[in-house]
PDB file of C-alpha atoms in Angstrom:
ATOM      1  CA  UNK A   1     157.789  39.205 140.061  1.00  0.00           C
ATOM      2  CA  UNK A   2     157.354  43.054 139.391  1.00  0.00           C
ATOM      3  CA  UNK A   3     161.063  43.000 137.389  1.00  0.00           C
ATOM      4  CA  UNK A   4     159.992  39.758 134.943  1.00  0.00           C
ATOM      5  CA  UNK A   5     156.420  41.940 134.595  1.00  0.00           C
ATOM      6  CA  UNK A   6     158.547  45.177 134.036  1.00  0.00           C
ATOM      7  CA  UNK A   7     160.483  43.269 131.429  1.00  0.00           C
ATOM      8  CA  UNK A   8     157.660  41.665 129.467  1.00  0.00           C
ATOM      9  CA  UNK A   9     156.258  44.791 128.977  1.00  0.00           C
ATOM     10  CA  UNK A  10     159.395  46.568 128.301  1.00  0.00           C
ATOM     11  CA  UNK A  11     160.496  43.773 125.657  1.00  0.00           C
ATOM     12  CA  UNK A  12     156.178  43.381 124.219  1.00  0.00           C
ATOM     13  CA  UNK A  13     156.624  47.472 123.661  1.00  0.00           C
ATOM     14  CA  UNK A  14     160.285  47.675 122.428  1.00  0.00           C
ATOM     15  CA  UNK A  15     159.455  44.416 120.079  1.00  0.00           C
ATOM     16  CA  UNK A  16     156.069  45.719 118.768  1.00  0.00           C
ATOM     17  CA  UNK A  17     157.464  49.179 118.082  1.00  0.00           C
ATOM     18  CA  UNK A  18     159.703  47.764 115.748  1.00  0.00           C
ATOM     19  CA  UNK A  19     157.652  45.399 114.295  1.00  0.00           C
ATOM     20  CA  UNK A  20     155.095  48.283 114.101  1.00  0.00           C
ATOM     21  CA  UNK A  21     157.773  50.847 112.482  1.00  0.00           C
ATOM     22  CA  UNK A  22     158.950  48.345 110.003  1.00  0.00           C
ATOM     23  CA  UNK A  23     155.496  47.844 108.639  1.00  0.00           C
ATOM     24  CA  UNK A  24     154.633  50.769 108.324  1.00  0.00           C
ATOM     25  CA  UNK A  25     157.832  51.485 105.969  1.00  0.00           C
ATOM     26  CA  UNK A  26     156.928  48.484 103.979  1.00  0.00           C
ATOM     27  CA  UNK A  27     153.200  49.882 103.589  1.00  0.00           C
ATOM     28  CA  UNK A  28     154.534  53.131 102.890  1.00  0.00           C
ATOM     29  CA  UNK A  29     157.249  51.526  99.988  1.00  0.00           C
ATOM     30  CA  UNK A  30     154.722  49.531  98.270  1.00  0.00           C
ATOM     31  CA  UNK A  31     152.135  52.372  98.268  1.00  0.00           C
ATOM     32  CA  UNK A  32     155.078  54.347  96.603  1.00  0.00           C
ATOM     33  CA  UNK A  33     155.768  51.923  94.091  1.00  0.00           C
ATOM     34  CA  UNK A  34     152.020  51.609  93.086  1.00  0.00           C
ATOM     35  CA  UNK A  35     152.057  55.389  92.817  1.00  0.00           C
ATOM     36  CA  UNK A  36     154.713  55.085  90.322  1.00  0.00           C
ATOM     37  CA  UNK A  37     153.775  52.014  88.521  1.00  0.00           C
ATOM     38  CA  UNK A  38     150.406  53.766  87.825  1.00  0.00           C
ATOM     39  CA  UNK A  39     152.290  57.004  86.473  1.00  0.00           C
ATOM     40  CA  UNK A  40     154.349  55.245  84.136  1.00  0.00           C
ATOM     41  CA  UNK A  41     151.078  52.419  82.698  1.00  0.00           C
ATOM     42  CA  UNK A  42     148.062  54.472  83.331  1.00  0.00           C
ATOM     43  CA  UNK A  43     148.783  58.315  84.090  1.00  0.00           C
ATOM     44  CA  UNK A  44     148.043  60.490  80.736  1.00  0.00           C
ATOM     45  CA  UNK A  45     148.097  63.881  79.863  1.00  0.00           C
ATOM     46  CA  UNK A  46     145.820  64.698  76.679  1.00  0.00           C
ATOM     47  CA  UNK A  47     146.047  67.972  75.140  1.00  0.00           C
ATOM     48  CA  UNK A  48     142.757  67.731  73.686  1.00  0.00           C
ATOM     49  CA  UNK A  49     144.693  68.595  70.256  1.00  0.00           C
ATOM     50  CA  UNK A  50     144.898  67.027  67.120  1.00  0.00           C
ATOM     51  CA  UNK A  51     148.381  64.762  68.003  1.00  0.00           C
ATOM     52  CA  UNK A  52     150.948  63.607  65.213  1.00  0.00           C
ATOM     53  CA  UNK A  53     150.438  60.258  64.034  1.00  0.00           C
ATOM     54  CA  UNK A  54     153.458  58.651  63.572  1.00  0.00           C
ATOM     55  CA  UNK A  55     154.647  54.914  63.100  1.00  0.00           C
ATOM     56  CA  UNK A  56     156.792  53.105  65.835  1.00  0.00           C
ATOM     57  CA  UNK A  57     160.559  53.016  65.036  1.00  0.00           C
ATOM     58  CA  UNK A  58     161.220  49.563  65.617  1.00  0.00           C
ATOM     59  CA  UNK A  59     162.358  47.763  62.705  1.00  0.00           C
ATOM     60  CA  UNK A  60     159.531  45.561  62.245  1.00  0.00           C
ATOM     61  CA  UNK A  61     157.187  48.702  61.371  1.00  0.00           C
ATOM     62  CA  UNK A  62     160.005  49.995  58.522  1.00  0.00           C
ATOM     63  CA  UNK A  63     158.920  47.689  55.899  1.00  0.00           C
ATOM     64  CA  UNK A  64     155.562  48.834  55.993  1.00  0.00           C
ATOM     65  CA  UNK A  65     155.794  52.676  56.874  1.00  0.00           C
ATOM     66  CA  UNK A  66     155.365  54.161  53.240  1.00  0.00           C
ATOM     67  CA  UNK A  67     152.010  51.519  52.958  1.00  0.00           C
ATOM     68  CA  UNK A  68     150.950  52.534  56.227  1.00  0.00           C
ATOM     69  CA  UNK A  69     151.615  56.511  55.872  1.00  0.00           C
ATOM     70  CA  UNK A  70     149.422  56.356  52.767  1.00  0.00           C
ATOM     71  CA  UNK A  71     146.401  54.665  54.138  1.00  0.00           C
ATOM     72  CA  UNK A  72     146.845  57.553  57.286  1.00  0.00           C
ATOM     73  CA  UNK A  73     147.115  60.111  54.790  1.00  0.00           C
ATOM     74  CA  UNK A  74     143.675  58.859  53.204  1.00  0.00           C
ATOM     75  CA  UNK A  75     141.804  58.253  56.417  1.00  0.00           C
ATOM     76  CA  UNK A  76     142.815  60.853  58.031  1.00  0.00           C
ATOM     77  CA  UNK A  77     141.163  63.206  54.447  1.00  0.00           C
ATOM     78  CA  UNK A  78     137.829  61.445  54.691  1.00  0.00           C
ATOM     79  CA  UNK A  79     135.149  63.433  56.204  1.00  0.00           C
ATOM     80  CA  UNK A  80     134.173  62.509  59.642  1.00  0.00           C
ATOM     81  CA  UNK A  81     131.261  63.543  61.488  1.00  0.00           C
ATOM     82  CA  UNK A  82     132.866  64.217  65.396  1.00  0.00           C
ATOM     83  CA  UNK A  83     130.879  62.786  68.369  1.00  0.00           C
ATOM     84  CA  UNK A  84     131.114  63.495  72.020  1.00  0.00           C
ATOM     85  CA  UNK A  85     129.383  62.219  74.888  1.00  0.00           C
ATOM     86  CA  UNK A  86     129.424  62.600  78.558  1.00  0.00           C
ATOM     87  CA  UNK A  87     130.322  59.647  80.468  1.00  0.00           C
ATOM     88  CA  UNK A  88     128.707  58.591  83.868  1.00  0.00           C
ATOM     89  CA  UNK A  89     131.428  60.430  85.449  1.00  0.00           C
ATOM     90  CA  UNK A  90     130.588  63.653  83.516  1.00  0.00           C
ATOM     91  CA  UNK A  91     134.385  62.855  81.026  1.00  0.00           C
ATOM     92  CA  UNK A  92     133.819  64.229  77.469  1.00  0.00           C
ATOM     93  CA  UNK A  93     134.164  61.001  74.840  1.00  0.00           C
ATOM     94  CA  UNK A  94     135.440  61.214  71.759  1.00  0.00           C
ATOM     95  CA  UNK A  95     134.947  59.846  68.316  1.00  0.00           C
ATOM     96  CA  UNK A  96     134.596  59.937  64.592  1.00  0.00           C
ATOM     97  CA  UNK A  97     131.864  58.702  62.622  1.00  0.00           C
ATOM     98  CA  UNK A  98     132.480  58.201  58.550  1.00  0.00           C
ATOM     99  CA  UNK A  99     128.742  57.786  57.231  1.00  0.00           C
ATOM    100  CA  UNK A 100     128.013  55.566  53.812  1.00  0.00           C
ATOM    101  CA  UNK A 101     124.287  55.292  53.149  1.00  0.00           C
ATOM    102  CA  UNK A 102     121.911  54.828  55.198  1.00  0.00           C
ATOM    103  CA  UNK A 103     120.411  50.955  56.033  1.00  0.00           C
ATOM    104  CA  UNK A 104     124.417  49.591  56.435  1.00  0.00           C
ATOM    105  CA  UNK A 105     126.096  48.480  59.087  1.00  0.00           C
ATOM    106  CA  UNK A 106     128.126  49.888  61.860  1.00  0.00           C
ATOM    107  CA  UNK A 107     131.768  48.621  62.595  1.00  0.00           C
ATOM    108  CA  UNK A 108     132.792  49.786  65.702  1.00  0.00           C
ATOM    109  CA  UNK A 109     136.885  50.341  66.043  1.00  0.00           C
ATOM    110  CA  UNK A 110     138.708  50.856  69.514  1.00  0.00           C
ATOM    111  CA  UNK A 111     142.059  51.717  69.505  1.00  0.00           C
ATOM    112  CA  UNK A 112     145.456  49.808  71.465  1.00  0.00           C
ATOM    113  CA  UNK A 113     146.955  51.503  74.646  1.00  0.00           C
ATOM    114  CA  UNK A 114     148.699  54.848  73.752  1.00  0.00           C
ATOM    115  CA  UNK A 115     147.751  54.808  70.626  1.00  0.00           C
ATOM    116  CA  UNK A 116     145.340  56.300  67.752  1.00  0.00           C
ATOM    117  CA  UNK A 117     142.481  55.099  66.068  1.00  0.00           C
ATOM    118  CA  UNK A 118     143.182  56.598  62.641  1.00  0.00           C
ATOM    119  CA  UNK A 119     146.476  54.962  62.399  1.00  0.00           C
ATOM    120  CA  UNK A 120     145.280  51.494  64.242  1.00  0.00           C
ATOM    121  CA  UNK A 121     143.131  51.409  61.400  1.00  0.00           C
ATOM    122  CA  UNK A 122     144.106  53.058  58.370  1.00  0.00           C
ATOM    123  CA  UNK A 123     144.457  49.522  56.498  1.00  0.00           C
ATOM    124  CA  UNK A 124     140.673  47.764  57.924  1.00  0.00           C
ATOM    125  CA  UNK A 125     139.085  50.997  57.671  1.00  0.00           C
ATOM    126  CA  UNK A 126     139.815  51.298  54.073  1.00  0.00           C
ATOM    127  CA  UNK A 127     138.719  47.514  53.418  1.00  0.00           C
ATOM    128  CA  UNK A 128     135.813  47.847  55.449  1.00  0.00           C
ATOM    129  CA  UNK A 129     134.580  51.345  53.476  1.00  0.00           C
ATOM    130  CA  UNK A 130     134.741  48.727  50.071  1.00  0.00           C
ATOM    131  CA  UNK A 131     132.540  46.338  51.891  1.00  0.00           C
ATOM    132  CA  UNK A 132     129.758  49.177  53.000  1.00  0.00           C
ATOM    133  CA  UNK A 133     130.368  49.393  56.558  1.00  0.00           C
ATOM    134  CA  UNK A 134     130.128  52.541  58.361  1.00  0.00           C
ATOM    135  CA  UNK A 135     133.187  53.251  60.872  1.00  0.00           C
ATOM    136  CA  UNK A 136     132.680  54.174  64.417  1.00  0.00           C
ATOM    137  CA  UNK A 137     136.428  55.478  65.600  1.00  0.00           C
ATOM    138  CA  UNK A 138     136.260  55.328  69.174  1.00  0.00           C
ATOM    139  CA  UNK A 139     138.819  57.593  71.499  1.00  0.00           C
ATOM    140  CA  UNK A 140     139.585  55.911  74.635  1.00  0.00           C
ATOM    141  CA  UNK A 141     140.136  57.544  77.653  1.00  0.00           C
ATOM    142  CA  UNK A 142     142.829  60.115  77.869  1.00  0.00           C
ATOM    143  CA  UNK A 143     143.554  59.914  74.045  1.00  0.00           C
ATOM    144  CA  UNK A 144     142.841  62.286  71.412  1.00  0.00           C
ATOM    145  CA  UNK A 145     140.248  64.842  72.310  1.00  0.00           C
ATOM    146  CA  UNK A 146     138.527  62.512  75.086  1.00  0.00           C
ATOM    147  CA  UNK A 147     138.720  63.891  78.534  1.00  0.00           C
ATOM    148  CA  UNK A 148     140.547  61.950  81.502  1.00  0.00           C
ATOM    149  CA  UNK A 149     143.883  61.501  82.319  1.00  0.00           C
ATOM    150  CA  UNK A 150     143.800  58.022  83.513  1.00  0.00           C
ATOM    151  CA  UNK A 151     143.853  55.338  80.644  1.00  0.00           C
ATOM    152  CA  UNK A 152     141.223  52.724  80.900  1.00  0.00           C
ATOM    153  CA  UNK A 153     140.800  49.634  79.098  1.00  0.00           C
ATOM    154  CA  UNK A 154     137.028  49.486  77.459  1.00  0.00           C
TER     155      UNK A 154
END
């Protein structure tokens, strides 16, 4: 009776060490990949600097590079009145306001992920100067001279 005791408890302890060991390296490998799936979608490292705008190179953004340079080239010449607030966790936000007259409306612009708000939109701002709207250029997270360096979406 002892002996089949003995072995139960040899065979509970031998069984649930491995089962124990092998969860733990699964735990550990999936907390590893998370790690690394953040770094490569969400991790940035702003320089606080005025950054390069620059088209894509795919070929669906060569047709309209020239076009698209231009209206960057313009927006990026109007005169801007910079904005910065502190976030509830104390970041520094960033944006650009372009004033009309007063008694208009605001249109509020937030840029795509990795991206910039003068080139995102260099065209609509343009169209919605004509049609005496004020532009709000927001800088997300982590992009332009906003503070963070994780990249959040809103």
């Amino acid at each position: 009776m002892k002996n089949i005791i003995g072995t139960i408890i040899y065979l509970i302890v031998k069984y649930y060490g491995i089962i124990l060991i092998s969860s733990t390296i699964i735990i550990l490998l999936i907390l590893l990949l998370s790690f690394f799936a953040y770094i490569k979608a969400f991790y940035n490292n702003p320089t606080g600097k005025a950054i390069k705008i620059k088209m894509p190179g795919r070929e669906q953004y060569t047709a309209v590079k020239e076009k698209t340079d231009e209206l960057v080239k313009a927006m990026s010449e109007r005169t801007w009145e910079e904005i910065d607030i502190k976030a509830f966790d104390k970041i520094n936000l960033h944006a650009r306001y372009h004033h009309i007259s007063d008694g208009l409306p605001v249109q509020i612009q937030c840029h795509g992920y990795r991206s910039h708000p003068v080139r995102d939109f260099s065209g609509g701002a343009s169209e919605s100067i004509k049609r005496g709207r004020h532009l709000l250029l927001i800088y997300q997270r982590s992009h332009g001279k906003s503070e963070g360096r994780t990249i959040t979406f809103g």
